[in-house]
PDB file of C-alpha atoms in Angstrom:
ATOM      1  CA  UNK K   1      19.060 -14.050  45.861  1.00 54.00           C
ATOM      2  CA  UNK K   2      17.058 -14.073  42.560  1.00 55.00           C
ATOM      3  CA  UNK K   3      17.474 -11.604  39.686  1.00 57.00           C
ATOM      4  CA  UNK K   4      14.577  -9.399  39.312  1.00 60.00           C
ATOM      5  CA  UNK K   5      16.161  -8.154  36.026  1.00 60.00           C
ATOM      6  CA  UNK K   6      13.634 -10.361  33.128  1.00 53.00           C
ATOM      7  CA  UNK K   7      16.325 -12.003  30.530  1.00 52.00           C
ATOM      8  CA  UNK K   8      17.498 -10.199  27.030  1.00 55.00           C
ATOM      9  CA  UNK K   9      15.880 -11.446  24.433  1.00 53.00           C
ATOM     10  CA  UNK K  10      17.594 -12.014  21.294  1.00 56.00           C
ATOM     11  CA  UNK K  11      15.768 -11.178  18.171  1.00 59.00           C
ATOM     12  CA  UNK K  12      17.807 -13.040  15.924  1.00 66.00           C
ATOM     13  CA  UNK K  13      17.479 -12.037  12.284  1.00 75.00           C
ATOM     14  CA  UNK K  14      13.560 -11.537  12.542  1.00 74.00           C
ATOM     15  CA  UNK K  15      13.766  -7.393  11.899  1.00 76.00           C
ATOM     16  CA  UNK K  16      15.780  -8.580   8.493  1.00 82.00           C
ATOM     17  CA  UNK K  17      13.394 -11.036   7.501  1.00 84.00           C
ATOM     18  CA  UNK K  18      10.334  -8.698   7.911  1.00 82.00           C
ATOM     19  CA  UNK K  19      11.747  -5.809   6.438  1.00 84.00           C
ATOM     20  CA  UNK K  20      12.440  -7.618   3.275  1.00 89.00           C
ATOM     21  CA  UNK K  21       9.110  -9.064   3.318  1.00 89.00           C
ATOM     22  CA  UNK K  22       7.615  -5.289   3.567  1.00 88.00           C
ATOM     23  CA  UNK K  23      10.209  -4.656   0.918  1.00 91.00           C
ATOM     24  CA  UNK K  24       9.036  -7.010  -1.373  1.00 93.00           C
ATOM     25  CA  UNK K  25       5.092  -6.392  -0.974  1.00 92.00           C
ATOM     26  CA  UNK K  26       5.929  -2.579  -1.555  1.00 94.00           C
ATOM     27  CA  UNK K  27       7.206  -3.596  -4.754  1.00 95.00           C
ATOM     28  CA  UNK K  28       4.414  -5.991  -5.788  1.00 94.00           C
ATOM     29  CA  UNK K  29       2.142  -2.350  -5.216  1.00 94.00           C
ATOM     30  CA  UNK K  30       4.273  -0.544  -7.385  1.00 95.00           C
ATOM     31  CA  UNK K  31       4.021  -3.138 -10.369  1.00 95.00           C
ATOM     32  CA  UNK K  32       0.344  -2.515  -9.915  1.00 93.00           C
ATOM     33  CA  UNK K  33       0.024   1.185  -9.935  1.00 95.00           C
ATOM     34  CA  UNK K  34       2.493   1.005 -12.342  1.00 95.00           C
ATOM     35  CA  UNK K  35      -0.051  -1.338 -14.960  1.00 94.00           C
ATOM     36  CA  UNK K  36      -2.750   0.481 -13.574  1.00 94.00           C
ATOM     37  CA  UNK K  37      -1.405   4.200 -15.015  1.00 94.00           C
ATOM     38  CA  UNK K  38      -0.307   2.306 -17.667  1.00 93.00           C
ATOM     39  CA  UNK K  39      -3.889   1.361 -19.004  1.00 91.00           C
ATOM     40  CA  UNK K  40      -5.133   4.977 -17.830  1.00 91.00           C
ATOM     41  CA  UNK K  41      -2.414   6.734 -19.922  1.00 91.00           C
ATOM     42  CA  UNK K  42      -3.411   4.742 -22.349  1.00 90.00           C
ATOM     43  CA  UNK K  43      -7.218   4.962 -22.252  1.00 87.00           C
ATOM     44  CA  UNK K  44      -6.743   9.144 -21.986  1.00 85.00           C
ATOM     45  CA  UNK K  45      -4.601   9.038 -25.139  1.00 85.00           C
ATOM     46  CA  UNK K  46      -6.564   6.700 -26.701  1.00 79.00           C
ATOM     47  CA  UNK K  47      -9.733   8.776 -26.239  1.00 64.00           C
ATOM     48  CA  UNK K  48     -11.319  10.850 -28.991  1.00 54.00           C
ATOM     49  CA  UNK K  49     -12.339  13.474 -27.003  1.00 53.00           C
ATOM     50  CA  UNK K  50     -16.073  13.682 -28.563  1.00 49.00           C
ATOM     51  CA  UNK K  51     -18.555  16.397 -26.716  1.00 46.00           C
ATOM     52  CA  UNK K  52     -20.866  14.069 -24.720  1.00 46.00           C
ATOM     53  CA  UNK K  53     -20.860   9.877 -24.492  1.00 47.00           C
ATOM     54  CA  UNK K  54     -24.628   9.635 -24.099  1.00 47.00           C
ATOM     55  CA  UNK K  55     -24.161   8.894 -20.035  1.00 47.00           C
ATOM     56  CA  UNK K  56     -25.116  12.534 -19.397  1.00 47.00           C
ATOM     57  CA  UNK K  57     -21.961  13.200 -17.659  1.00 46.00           C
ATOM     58  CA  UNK K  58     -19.905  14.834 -20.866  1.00 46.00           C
ATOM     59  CA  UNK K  59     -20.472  18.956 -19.120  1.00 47.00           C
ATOM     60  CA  UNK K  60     -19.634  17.656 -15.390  1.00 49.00           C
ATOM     61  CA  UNK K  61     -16.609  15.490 -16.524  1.00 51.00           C
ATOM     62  CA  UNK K  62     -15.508  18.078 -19.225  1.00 57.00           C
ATOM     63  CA  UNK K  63     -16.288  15.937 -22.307  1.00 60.00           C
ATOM     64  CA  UNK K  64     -14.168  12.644 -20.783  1.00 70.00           C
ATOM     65  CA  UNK K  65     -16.159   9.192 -20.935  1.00 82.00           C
ATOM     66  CA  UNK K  66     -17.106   7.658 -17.723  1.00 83.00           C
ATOM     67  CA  UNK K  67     -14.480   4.723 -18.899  1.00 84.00           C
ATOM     68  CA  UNK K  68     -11.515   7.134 -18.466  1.00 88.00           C
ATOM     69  CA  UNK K  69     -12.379   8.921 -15.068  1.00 90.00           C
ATOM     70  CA  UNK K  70     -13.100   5.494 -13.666  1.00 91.00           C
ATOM     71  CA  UNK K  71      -9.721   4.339 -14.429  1.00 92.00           C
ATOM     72  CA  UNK K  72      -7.935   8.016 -13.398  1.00 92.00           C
ATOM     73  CA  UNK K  73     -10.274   7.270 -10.198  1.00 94.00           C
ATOM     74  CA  UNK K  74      -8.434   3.555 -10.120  1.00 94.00           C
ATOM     75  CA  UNK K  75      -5.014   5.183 -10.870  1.00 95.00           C
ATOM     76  CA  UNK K  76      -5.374   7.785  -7.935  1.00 96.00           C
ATOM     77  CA  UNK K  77      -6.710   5.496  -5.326  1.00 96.00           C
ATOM     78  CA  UNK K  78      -3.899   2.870  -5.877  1.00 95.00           C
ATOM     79  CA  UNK K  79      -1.004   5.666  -5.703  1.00 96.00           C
ATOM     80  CA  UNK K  80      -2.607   6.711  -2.449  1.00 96.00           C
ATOM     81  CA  UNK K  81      -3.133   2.663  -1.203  1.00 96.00           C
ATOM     82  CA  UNK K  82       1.004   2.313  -1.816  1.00 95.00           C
ATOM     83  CA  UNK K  83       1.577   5.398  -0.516  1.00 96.00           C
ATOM     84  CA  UNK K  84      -0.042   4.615   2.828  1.00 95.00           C
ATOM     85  CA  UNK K  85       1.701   1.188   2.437  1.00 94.00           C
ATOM     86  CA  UNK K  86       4.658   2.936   2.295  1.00 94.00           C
ATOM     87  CA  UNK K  87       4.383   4.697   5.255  1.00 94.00           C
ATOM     88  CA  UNK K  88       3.257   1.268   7.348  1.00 92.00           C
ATOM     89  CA  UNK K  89       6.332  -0.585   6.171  1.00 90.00           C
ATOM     90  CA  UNK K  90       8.966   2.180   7.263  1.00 90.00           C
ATOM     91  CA  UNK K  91       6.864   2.723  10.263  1.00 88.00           C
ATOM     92  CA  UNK K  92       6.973  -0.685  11.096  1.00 84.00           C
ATOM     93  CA  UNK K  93      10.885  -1.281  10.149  1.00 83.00           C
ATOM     94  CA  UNK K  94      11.920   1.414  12.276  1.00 83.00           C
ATOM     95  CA  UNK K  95      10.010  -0.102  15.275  1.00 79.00           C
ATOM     96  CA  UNK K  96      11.171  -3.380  14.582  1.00 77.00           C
ATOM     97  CA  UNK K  97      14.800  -2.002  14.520  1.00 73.00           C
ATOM     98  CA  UNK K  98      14.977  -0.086  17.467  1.00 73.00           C
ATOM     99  CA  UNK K  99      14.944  -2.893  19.378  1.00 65.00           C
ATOM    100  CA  UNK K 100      12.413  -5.096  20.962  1.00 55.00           C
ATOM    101  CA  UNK K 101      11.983  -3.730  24.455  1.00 59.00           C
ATOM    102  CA  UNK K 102       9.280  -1.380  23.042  1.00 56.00           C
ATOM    103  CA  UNK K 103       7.417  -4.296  21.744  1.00 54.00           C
ATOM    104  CA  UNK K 104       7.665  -6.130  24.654  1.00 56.00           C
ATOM    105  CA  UNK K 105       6.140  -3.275  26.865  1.00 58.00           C
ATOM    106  CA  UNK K 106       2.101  -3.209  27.194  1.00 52.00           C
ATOM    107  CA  UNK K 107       2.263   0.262  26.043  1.00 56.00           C
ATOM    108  CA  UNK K 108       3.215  -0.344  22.497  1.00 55.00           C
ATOM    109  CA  UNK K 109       1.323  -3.411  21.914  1.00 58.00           C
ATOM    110  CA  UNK K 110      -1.669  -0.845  19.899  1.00 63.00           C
ATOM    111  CA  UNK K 111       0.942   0.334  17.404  1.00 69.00           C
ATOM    112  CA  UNK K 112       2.346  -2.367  15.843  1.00 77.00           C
ATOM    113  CA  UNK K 113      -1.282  -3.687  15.637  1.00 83.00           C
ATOM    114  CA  UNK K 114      -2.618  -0.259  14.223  1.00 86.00           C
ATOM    115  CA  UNK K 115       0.196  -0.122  11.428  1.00 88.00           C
ATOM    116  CA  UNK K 116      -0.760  -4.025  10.237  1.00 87.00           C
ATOM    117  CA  UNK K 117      -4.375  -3.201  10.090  1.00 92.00           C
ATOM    118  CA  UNK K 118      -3.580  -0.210   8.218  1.00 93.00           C
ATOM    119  CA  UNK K 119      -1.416  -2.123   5.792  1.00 93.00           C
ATOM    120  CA  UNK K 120      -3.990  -4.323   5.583  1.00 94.00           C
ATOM    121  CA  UNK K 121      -6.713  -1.948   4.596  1.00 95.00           C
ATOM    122  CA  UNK K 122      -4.293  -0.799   1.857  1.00 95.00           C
ATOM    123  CA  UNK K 123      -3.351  -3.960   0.451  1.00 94.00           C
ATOM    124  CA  UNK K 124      -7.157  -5.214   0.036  1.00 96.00           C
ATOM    125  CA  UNK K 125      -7.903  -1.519  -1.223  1.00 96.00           C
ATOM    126  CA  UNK K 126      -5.651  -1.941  -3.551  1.00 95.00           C
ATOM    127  CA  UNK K 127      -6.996  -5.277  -4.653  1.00 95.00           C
ATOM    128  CA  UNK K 128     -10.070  -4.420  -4.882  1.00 96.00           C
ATOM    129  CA  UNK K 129      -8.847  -1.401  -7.003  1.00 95.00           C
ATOM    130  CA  UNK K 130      -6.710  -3.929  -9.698  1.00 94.00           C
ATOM    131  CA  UNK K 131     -10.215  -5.526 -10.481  1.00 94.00           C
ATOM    132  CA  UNK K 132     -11.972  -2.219 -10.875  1.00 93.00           C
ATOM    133  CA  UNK K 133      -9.411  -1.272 -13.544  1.00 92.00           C
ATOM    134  CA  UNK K 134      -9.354  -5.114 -15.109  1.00 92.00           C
ATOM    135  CA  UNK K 135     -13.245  -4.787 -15.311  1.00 91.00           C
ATOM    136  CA  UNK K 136     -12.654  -1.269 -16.818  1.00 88.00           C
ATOM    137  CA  UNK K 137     -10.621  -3.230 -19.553  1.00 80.00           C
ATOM    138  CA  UNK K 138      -7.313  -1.857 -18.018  1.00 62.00           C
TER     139      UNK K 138
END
């Protein structure tokens, strides 16, 4: 008489490995927030604060050059990118932890893919947001 009961599988030390790989890309995002408030400290200290910067924007932006709010623009998006990334890695460390039955099912199959698109999103977002604030003269 066969065993209807499908086999165990072992996961071996996979969880580990990814976990430390979200682990490690969290802190790559951190050393760039951290250099990108660096240079936007550092470009709001260094400004003069003179009246208007001949863009037209000096009443809207309360006297600030365009150059600083587009870095404190840069700064803010890439604290919210890592945040987000944040989220996705413990997300997907708890899933991957719990076991992989869940996984295995066709139920769950949307969330791991959802949280690695969303990752994804926040990792080119925050790319994209490094060159903004390297064009800026970060």
């Amino acid at each position: 008489m066969a065993s209807s009961v499908a086999p165990v599988r072992d996961p071996g030390l996979q969880p580990e490995r990814t976990a430390l790989s979200w682990r490690r890309t969290i802190m790559s995002a951190v050393v760039a927030d951290l250099l990108i408030w660096r240079g936007w400290l550092q470009t709001l200290t260094g400004f003069s604060g003179g009246p208007d910067t001949g863009l037209g924007l000096g009443g809207a932006l309360g006297g600030y050059s365009a150059h600083v709010v587009g870095m404190g623009v840069c700064a803010a998006v890439a604290a919210l990118t890592t945040i987000v990334l944040v989220l996705c890695a413990a997300a997907r460390i708890r899933l991957l932890h719990s076991g992989v039955a869940p996984l295995e099912s066709e139920g769950h199959i949307a969330v791991p893919a959802l949280i690695v698109r969303t990752a994804s999103a926040a990792i080119v977002t925050l790319a994209a947001t490094t060159v903004c604030a390297l064009a800026l003269g970060m």
